[in-house]
Amino acid sequence: MSPVVRVLGAFGAEVAGAPADLGGPRQRSVLARLVAARGRMVPADRLVEDLWAAAPPPRAAAGLQSFVSHLRRALEPDRPPRTPARILTTEPPGYALRLPDGAVDAWRFDALIDASAALLDTDPAEARRSAEAALAEWRGPAYAEFAGLPWAAAEAARLEERRRIAVERRAEAALRLGAAAEAVPDLEAHAAADPLRAVP
């Protein structure tokens, strides 16, 4: 069973339904940074820069390896010693997080928004359901725990924009279904939160 990782709201992970001990702030940041990469390899040098900004300590690479080792134990507690990790993998020159889309709330969120876009012209009811499901994933600001880190701020801004798109898509689907009265409160709240944004 894959761990479940959450970044939309309070950051955390569960393994077999129980909270995983993700360690201290820098160790947690490693996992969050790998989530933001969405399965792509992040070079170790980049992770060191992201963790320590302009002032990495002399043994930063060893510190990163230690964080990765601890996260591997947290995410795969039943993995036998000296067997390759399946989830937080080493992929020279760095690391990658190998989880199915459904195991990470932000990845599910993105997939549901994409599904909503694909369905809008052919099946507005299903497009609306997909947009609603995407918005249900949102439990608070994305990557809030890491807000001071440039990589997190960029990813949080991207996800916030996607959230706005999901609200707009849900409203557009409601309009196409002839449910304008249901779209109005959504659009009013949306316009109040971002008055300079054009809405459908």
Backbone as JSON, one array per atom type, in Angstrom:
{
  "sequence": "MSPVVRVLGAFGAEVAGAPADLGGPRQRSVLARLVAARGRMVPADRLVEDLWAAAPPPRAAAGLQSFVSHLRRALEPDRPPRTPARILTTEPPGYALRLPDGAVDAWRFDALIDASAALLDTDPAEARRSAEAALAEWRGPAYAEFAGLPWAAAEAARLEERRRIAVERRAEAALRLGAAAEAVPDLEAHAAADPLRAVP",
  "N": [[0.84, -1.18, 0.0], [0.59, 2.18, -0.9], [2.04, 5.14, 0.54], [0.2, 8.05, 1.61], [0.29, 11.39, 0.73], [0.01, 14.75, 1.75], [-0.26, 18.08, 0.69], [-1.91, 20.18, 0.28], [-3.03, 22.29, 2.29], [-2.54, 21.42, 5.7], [0.66, 19.99, 5.91], [1.63, 16.62, 5.49], [1.94, 13.01, 5.9], [0.65, 9.71, 5.48], [0.98, 6.32, 6.35], [-0.28, 3.23, 5.73], [-2.64, 4.13, 6.89], [-1.83, 5.41, 9.22], [-0.29, 8.27, 10.77], [2.79, 9.36, 9.39], [6.09, 9.74, 10.66], [7.71, 12.45, 9.79], [9.89, 13.87, 10.52], [12.09, 16.7, 11.23], [12.0, 20.26, 10.22], [13.74, 20.67, 7.88], [14.05, 18.08, 6.89], [11.39, 17.44, 6.35], [10.99, 19.29, 4.4], [12.49, 18.24, 2.3], [10.89, 16.07, 1.42], [8.56, 17.47, 0.69], [9.57, 19.09, -1.35], [10.23, 17.15, -3.26], [7.67, 16.19, -3.79], [6.65, 18.45, -5.08], [8.08, 18.3, -7.42], [6.79, 16.37, -8.79], [7.24, 13.57, -9.37], [9.43, 13.74, -11.0], [13.01, 13.56, -11.26], [15.02, 15.21, -8.88], [17.97, 16.94, -8.8], [20.6, 16.26, -6.45], [22.27, 18.41, -5.76], [20.59, 20.56, -6.29], [18.58, 20.13, -4.41], [20.08, 20.57, -2.07], [20.65, 23.32, -2.39], [18.02, 24.29, -2.29], [17.31, 23.6, 0.31], [19.16, 24.87, 2.04], [19.56, 27.38, 1.03], [21.55, 30.17, 0.45], [23.62, 29.48, 2.1], [24.84, 26.72, 2.54], [25.86, 24.17, 4.84], [29.19, 22.76, 5.46], [28.92, 19.94, 5.34], [26.61, 19.44, 3.88], [25.67, 17.71, 1.83], [25.91, 15.2, 3.04], [24.11, 15.58, 5.09], [21.73, 15.81, 3.61], [21.59, 13.19, 2.56], [21.17, 11.81, 4.93], [18.64, 12.82, 5.68], [17.1, 11.79, 3.56], [17.42, 9.04, 4.0], [16.1, 8.75, 6.49], [13.51, 9.57, 5.74], [12.9, 7.56, 3.92], [12.68, 5.34, 5.62], [10.45, 6.17, 7.06], [8.45, 6.28, 5.09], [8.45, 3.75, 3.96], [8.15, 1.6, 6.02], [8.24, -1.18, 6.27], [10.15, -2.11, 4.56], [12.72, -4.34, 3.78], [16.05, -4.38, 5.22], [18.78, -3.05, 3.34], [17.59, -3.3, 0.85], [16.48, -1.99, -2.28], [14.93, 1.23, -2.28], [11.5, 1.83, -3.03], [9.88, 4.0, -3.17], [10.94, 6.64, -2.4], [13.3, 7.24, -4.38], [16.72, 6.7, -5.45], [18.09, 8.37, -8.07], [20.51, 8.94, -10.05], [21.6, 12.17, -10.97], [20.34, 12.54, -8.45], [17.31, 12.47, -6.55], [14.03, 10.98, -6.54], [10.46, 10.98, -6.16], [8.41, 8.3, -6.15], [5.32, 7.71, -6.6], [1.89, 6.74, -7.07], [-0.44, 8.85, -8.9], [-2.78, 9.14, -7.41], [-1.96, 9.06, -4.78], [-1.05, 11.45, -3.8], [-2.3, 14.49, -2.73], [-2.13, 16.96, -4.18], [-1.41, 16.08, -6.7], [-3.63, 14.53, -7.41], [-5.5, 16.58, -7.44], [-4.55, 18.21, -9.6], [-4.89, 16.34, -11.7], [-7.67, 15.97, -11.68], [-8.57, 18.54, -12.35], [-7.55, 18.73, -14.93], [-9.04, 16.66, -16.11], [-11.58, 17.75, -15.9], [-11.37, 19.91, -17.68], [-11.05, 18.52, -20.1], [-13.53, 17.37, -20.35], [-15.44, 19.36, -20.49], [-16.68, 20.38, -22.88], [-17.98, 18.12, -23.94], [-19.26, 16.69, -21.89], [-20.65, 18.32, -19.67], [-21.76, 17.87, -17.12], [-20.2, 15.85, -15.97], [-17.78, 17.17, -16.1], [-18.24, 19.18, -14.28], [-18.52, 17.65, -11.93], [-15.9, 16.67, -11.75], [-14.46, 19.06, -11.36], [-15.57, 19.83, -8.91], [-14.69, 17.7, -7.31], [-11.94, 18.15, -7.45], [-11.77, 20.61, -6.09], [-12.57, 19.76, -3.6], [-10.33, 18.51, -2.67], [-8.79, 20.55, -1.72], [-7.64, 21.79, 1.21], [-6.63, 23.95, 2.43], [-4.1, 26.57, 2.25], [-1.62, 25.75, -0.13], [1.43, 24.07, 0.52], [1.96, 25.58, 2.81], [3.51, 25.38, 5.15], [6.03, 25.7, 4.18], [6.3, 28.21, 3.18], [8.2, 30.32, 3.11], [10.17, 29.51, 1.39], [11.62, 29.73, -1.81], [11.08, 27.8, -3.92], [8.78, 26.59, -2.94], [6.99, 28.7, -2.75], [6.61, 29.32, -5.44], [5.42, 26.94, -6.41], [3.15, 26.85, -4.78], [1.83, 29.15, -5.67], [1.27, 28.37, -8.3], [-0.5, 26.24, -7.84], [-2.56, 27.6, -6.51], [-3.5, 29.22, -8.58], [-4.46, 27.19, -10.22], [-6.52, 26.31, -8.57], [-8.26, 28.48, -8.73], [-8.92, 28.25, -11.42], [-10.32, 25.83, -11.32], [-12.6, 26.6, -9.84], [-13.72, 28.41, -11.66], [-14.17, 26.67, -13.79], [-16.03, 24.9, -12.7], [-18.17, 26.67, -12.39], [-18.59, 27.42, -15.07], [-19.35, 24.97, -16.16], [-21.74, 24.6, -14.75], [-23.24, 26.72, -15.81], [-23.44, 25.84, -18.48], [-25.05, 23.7, -18.06], [-27.4, 24.88, -17.56], [-27.78, 25.82, -15.02], [-27.57, 28.43, -13.84], [-28.16, 29.86, -11.51], [-26.89, 28.39, -9.56], [-24.27, 28.81, -10.2], [-23.77, 31.5, -9.72], [-23.3, 32.28, -6.85], [-20.79, 31.09, -6.45], [-19.21, 32.42, -8.37], [-19.47, 35.06, -7.49], [-18.19, 35.0, -4.95], [-15.7, 34.25, -5.81], [-14.99, 36.43, -7.47], [-14.93, 38.44, -5.55], [-12.76, 37.65, -4.02], [-10.7, 37.92, -5.83], [-10.68, 40.55, -7.41], [-9.69, 41.66, -9.83], [-9.63, 39.7, -11.67], [-10.84, 38.23, -14.61], [-13.93, 36.61, -15.06], [-15.82, 33.72, -16.22]],
  "CA": [[0.0, 0.0, 0.0], [1.38, 3.41, -1.01], [1.76, 6.22, 1.47], [-0.62, 9.17, 1.14], [0.98, 12.64, 1.08], [-0.86, 15.92, 1.64], [0.38, 19.4, 0.68], [-2.97, 21.18, 0.15], [-3.39, 22.46, 3.69], [-1.47, 20.94, 6.59], [1.54, 19.02, 5.28], [1.78, 15.37, 6.23], [1.85, 11.75, 5.16], [0.14, 8.55, 6.22], [1.37, 5.0, 5.85], [-1.24, 2.25, 6.25], [-3.63, 4.84, 7.69], [-1.25, 6.04, 10.42], [0.61, 9.38, 10.42], [4.22, 9.04, 9.28], [6.99, 10.7, 11.3], [8.51, 13.01, 8.71], [11.07, 14.54, 11.07], [12.15, 18.15, 11.41], [11.66, 21.12, 9.08], [14.51, 20.44, 6.64], [13.72, 16.74, 6.38], [10.05, 17.55, 5.79], [11.14, 20.08, 3.18], [12.96, 17.33, 1.24], [9.73, 15.36, 0.88], [7.68, 18.44, 0.02], [10.23, 19.5, -2.61], [10.08, 16.04, -4.2], [6.27, 16.2, -4.22], [6.5, 19.54, -6.05], [8.68, 17.86, -8.69], [5.78, 15.49, -9.38], [7.81, 12.34, -9.89], [10.68, 13.96, -11.73], [14.23, 13.55, -10.45], [15.57, 16.5, -8.47], [19.39, 16.73, -8.49], [20.98, 16.46, -5.04], [22.78, 19.78, -5.61], [19.42, 21.46, -6.27], [17.96, 19.96, -3.1], [20.92, 21.27, -1.09], [20.38, 24.75, -2.56], [16.66, 24.57, -1.83], [17.24, 23.43, 1.76], [20.03, 25.77, 2.8], [19.67, 28.65, 0.3], [22.9, 30.64, 0.09], [24.64, 29.12, 3.09], [24.85, 25.31, 2.94], [26.99, 23.81, 5.7], [30.2, 21.95, 4.76], [28.48, 18.55, 5.14], [25.21, 19.5, 3.44], [25.34, 16.5, 1.06], [25.71, 14.11, 4.01], [22.84, 15.89, 5.76], [20.66, 15.44, 2.69], [21.52, 11.72, 2.54], [20.55, 11.39, 6.19], [17.21, 13.12, 5.59], [16.51, 10.83, 2.63], [17.39, 7.75, 4.68], [15.02, 8.78, 7.48], [12.23, 9.6, 5.03], [12.65, 6.22, 3.36], [12.18, 4.49, 6.71], [9.1, 6.62, 7.41], [7.51, 6.0, 4.0], [8.46, 2.3, 3.69], [8.63, 1.01, 7.28], [8.39, -2.64, 6.17], [11.17, -2.46, 3.55], [13.85, -5.05, 4.4], [17.34, -3.68, 5.14], [19.63, -3.19, 2.15], [16.84, -3.49, -0.4], [16.27, -0.67, -2.88], [13.68, 1.94, -1.97], [10.56, 1.88, -4.15], [9.11, 5.25, -3.14], [11.9, 7.75, -2.5], [14.35, 6.5, -5.09], [17.95, 7.35, -5.9], [18.19, 8.41, -9.53], [21.63, 9.86, -10.24], [22.39, 12.64, -9.83], [19.51, 13.01, -7.36], [16.27, 11.64, -5.95], [12.68, 11.17, -7.08], [9.37, 10.39, -5.4], [7.66, 7.42, -7.04], [4.01, 7.39, -6.05], [0.81, 6.93, -8.05], [-1.09, 10.16, -8.8], [-3.8, 9.14, -6.37], [-1.37, 9.05, -3.44], [-0.66, 12.81, -3.41], [-3.48, 15.32, -2.96], [-1.9, 17.95, -5.24], [-1.39, 15.37, -7.98], [-5.04, 14.23, -7.7], [-6.09, 17.88, -7.73], [-4.19, 18.56, -10.97], [-5.5, 15.38, -12.62], [-9.11, 16.24, -11.73], [-8.78, 19.78, -13.11], [-7.32, 18.37, -16.33], [-10.2, 15.88, -16.55], [-12.69, 18.69, -16.04], [-11.17, 20.66, -18.94], [-11.27, 17.62, -21.22], [-14.94, 16.98, -20.42], [-16.34, 20.51, -20.47], [-17.48, 20.5, -24.11], [-18.74, 16.91, -24.26], [-20.04, 16.2, -20.75], [-20.51, 19.34, -18.63], [-22.09, 17.35, -15.78], [-19.01, 15.16, -15.46], [-16.76, 18.22, -15.91], [-18.58, 19.83, -13.0], [-18.16, 16.72, -10.84], [-14.43, 16.64, -11.64], [-14.03, 20.32, -10.74], [-15.95, 19.77, -7.49], [-13.78, 16.76, -6.64], [-10.65, 18.84, -7.32], [-11.88, 21.61, -5.02], [-12.69, 19.05, -2.32], [-8.97, 18.18, -2.22], [-8.17, 21.77, -1.17], [-7.93, 21.91, 2.64], [-5.94, 25.15, 2.9], [-3.02, 27.0, 1.36], [-0.64, 24.72, -0.51], [2.82, 24.21, 0.98], [2.0, 26.69, 3.77], [4.63, 25.17, 6.08], [7.29, 26.02, 3.49], [5.99, 29.46, 2.46], [9.37, 31.18, 2.95], [11.14, 28.93, 0.46], [11.23, 30.13, -3.18], [10.47, 26.72, -4.7], [7.44, 26.34, -2.41], [6.15, 29.84, -3.12], [6.27, 29.17, -6.87], [4.47, 25.83, -6.57], [1.89, 27.26, -4.13], [1.17, 30.09, -6.58], [0.74, 27.59, -9.42], [-1.67, 25.5, -7.37], [-3.63, 28.57, -6.24], [-4.06, 29.56, -9.89], [-5.25, 26.02, -10.65], [-7.75, 26.31, -7.77], [-9.15, 29.47, -9.36], [-9.41, 27.65, -12.67], [-11.33, 24.83, -10.96], [-13.82, 27.34, -9.48], [-14.28, 28.92, -12.91], [-14.64, 25.54, -14.6], [-17.27, 24.42, -12.09], [-19.21, 27.64, -12.73], [-18.87, 27.33, -16.5], [-20.13, 23.74, -16.36], [-23.09, 24.86, -14.24], [-23.9, 27.56, -16.82], [-23.76, 25.0, -19.64], [-26.13, 22.8, -17.66], [-28.59, 25.69, -17.3], [-27.9, 26.04, -13.57], [-26.92, 29.72, -13.59], [-28.35, 30.25, -10.1], [-25.87, 27.7, -8.76], [-22.95, 29.35, -10.54], [-23.62, 32.89, -9.26], [-22.58, 32.45, -5.58], [-19.39, 30.71, -6.68], [-18.53, 33.49, -9.1], [-19.41, 36.26, -6.63], [-17.12, 34.79, -3.96], [-14.45, 34.21, -6.58], [-14.69, 37.8, -7.89], [-14.58, 39.21, -4.35], [-11.41, 37.26, -3.6], [-9.73, 38.34, -6.86], [-11.52, 41.45, -8.2], [-9.13, 42.01, -11.13], [-9.64, 38.52, -12.54], [-12.04, 38.06, -15.43], [-14.59, 35.33, -14.83], [-16.63, 33.34, -17.39]],
  "C": [[0.88, 1.25, 0.0], [1.05, 4.37, 0.11], [0.85, 7.25, 0.8], [0.07, 10.43, 1.63], [0.04, 13.8, 0.81], [-0.03, 17.2, 1.66], [-0.64, 20.52, 0.55], [-3.6, 21.38, 1.52], [-2.24, 21.98, 4.54], [-0.66, 19.85, 5.9], [1.64, 17.77, 6.13], [1.71, 14.17, 5.31], [1.3, 10.68, 6.08], [0.64, 7.29, 5.53], [0.45, 4.0, 6.52], [-2.22, 2.91, 7.21], [-3.11, 5.53, 8.93], [-0.32, 7.18, 9.99], [2.07, 8.92, 10.41], [5.02, 10.13, 9.97], [7.95, 11.21, 10.23], [9.69, 13.83, 9.21], [10.93, 16.05, 11.15], [11.92, 18.92, 10.12], [12.44, 20.84, 7.79], [14.19, 19.07, 6.04], [12.34, 16.76, 5.73], [10.1, 18.3, 4.45], [11.64, 19.22, 2.01], [11.77, 16.63, 0.59], [8.82, 16.32, 0.12], [8.27, 18.87, -1.32], [10.11, 18.4, -3.67], [8.63, 15.9, -4.68], [6.07, 17.26, -5.3], [7.08, 19.17, -7.41], [7.8, 16.86, -9.44], [6.37, 14.27, -10.09], [9.08, 12.5, -10.69], [11.86, 13.94, -10.76], [14.64, 14.98, -10.15], [17.04, 16.26, -8.12], [19.7, 17.04, -7.03], [21.5, 17.88, -4.82], [21.64, 20.79, -5.52], [18.72, 21.35, -4.92], [18.76, 20.68, -2.02], [20.69, 22.77, -1.18], [19.01, 25.12, -2.0], [16.55, 24.48, -0.31], [18.0, 24.5, 2.52], [20.25, 27.12, 2.13], [21.12, 28.99, 0.02], [23.99, 30.13, 1.02], [24.61, 27.64, 3.48], [26.05, 25.01, 3.82], [27.98, 22.92, 4.94], [29.73, 20.52, 4.46], [27.01, 18.49, 4.71], [24.8, 18.23, 2.69], [25.1, 15.32, 1.99], [24.41, 14.33, 4.77], [21.65, 15.5, 4.9], [20.5, 13.92, 2.65], [20.86, 11.19, 3.8], [19.04, 11.65, 6.17], [16.5, 12.1, 4.69], [16.39, 9.46, 3.29], [16.25, 7.68, 5.7], [13.64, 8.8, 6.81], [11.9, 8.24, 4.42], [12.11, 5.28, 4.43], [10.75, 4.87, 7.08], [8.07, 6.2, 6.35], [7.41, 4.52, 3.66], [8.94, 1.56, 4.94], [8.87, -0.49, 7.21], [9.44, -3.06, 5.15], [12.33, -3.16, 4.25], [15.15, -4.25, 4.25], [18.08, -4.03, 3.85], [18.87, -3.59, 0.88], [16.55, -2.1, -0.97], [14.92, -0.07, -2.48], [12.81, 1.96, -3.22], [9.91, 3.25, -4.27], [10.0, 6.47, -3.28], [13.17, 7.13, -3.08], [15.58, 7.37, -5.38], [17.99, 7.23, -7.42], [19.28, 9.42, -9.86], [21.31, 10.93, -11.29], [21.55, 13.1, -8.64], [18.51, 11.98, -6.88], [14.93, 11.95, -6.62], [11.68, 10.48, -6.16], [8.51, 9.6, -6.38], [6.38, 6.97, -6.35], [2.97, 7.5, -7.17], [0.15, 8.29, -7.84], [-2.07, 10.23, -7.65], [-3.26, 9.21, -4.95], [-0.99, 10.44, -2.94], [-1.82, 13.74, -3.73], [-3.29, 16.33, -4.08], [-1.89, 17.29, -6.62], [-2.81, 14.98, -8.39], [-5.75, 15.5, -8.15], [-5.81, 18.28, -9.18], [-4.88, 17.63, -11.98], [-7.01, 15.63, -12.77], [-9.41, 17.52, -12.5], [-8.57, 19.5, -14.6], [-8.5, 17.58, -16.9], [-11.4, 16.79, -16.78], [-12.58, 19.47, -17.35], [-11.48, 19.78, -20.14], [-12.75, 17.3, -21.43], [-15.9, 18.14, -20.64], [-17.23, 20.59, -21.71], [-18.39, 19.3, -24.36], [-19.65, 16.43, -23.13], [-19.92, 17.19, -19.59], [-20.86, 18.85, -17.22], [-20.88, 16.66, -15.17], [-17.87, 16.16, -15.24], [-16.99, 18.93, -14.58], [-18.19, 18.94, -11.83], [-16.64, 16.67, -10.65], [-13.91, 17.91, -10.98], [-14.37, 20.33, -9.25], [-15.03, 18.83, -6.72], [-12.4, 17.39, -6.46], [-10.7, 19.82, -6.15], [-12.02, 20.96, -3.65], [-11.32, 18.63, -1.79], [-8.32, 19.34, -1.47], [-8.59, 21.93, 0.29], [-7.28, 23.14, 3.25], [-4.81, 25.49, 1.97], [-2.0, 25.89, 1.12], [0.74, 25.07, 0.01], [2.98, 25.33, 2.01], [3.18, 26.58, 4.73], [5.96, 25.63, 5.49], [7.21, 27.36, 2.76], [7.2, 30.36, 2.24], [10.39, 30.68, 1.96], [10.71, 29.22, -0.98], [10.57, 29.02, -3.99], [9.04, 26.47, -4.26], [6.49, 27.47, -2.8], [5.7, 29.73, -4.58], [5.24, 28.07, -7.07], [3.13, 26.17, -5.92], [1.12, 28.22, -5.03], [0.56, 29.36, -7.77], [-0.53, 26.86, -9.02], [-2.84, 26.43, -7.06], [-4.3, 29.0, -7.55], [-4.92, 28.4, -10.41], [-6.56, 25.93, -9.86], [-8.75, 27.3, -8.36], [-9.74, 28.92, -10.66], [-10.5, 26.62, -12.37], [-12.65, 25.49, -10.58], [-14.5, 27.83, -10.76], [-14.86, 27.79, -13.76], [-15.95, 24.99, -14.03], [-18.43, 25.36, -12.45], [-19.58, 27.55, -14.21], [-19.68, 26.07, -16.81], [-21.56, 23.93, -15.88], [-23.88, 25.71, -15.24], [-24.31, 26.73, -18.03], [-24.89, 24.03, -19.34], [-27.42, 23.55, -17.37], [-28.81, 25.97, -15.83], [-27.2, 27.34, -13.18], [-27.03, 30.14, -12.14], [-27.32, 29.58, -9.2], [-24.48, 28.25, -9.02], [-22.71, 30.72, -9.92], [-22.9, 33.01, -7.92], [-21.1, 32.13, -5.69], [-18.63, 31.87, -7.31], [-18.44, 34.77, -8.28], [-18.29, 36.15, -5.61], [-15.76, 34.83, -4.65], [-14.03, 35.63, -6.98], [-14.3, 38.67, -6.7], [-13.16, 38.9, -3.89], [-10.34, 37.76, -4.57], [-10.45, 39.28, -7.83], [-10.98, 41.8, -9.58], [-9.17, 40.86, -12.13], [-10.95, 38.47, -13.32], [-12.62, 36.68, -15.15], [-15.47, 35.01, -16.03], [-17.99, 33.99, -17.38]]
}
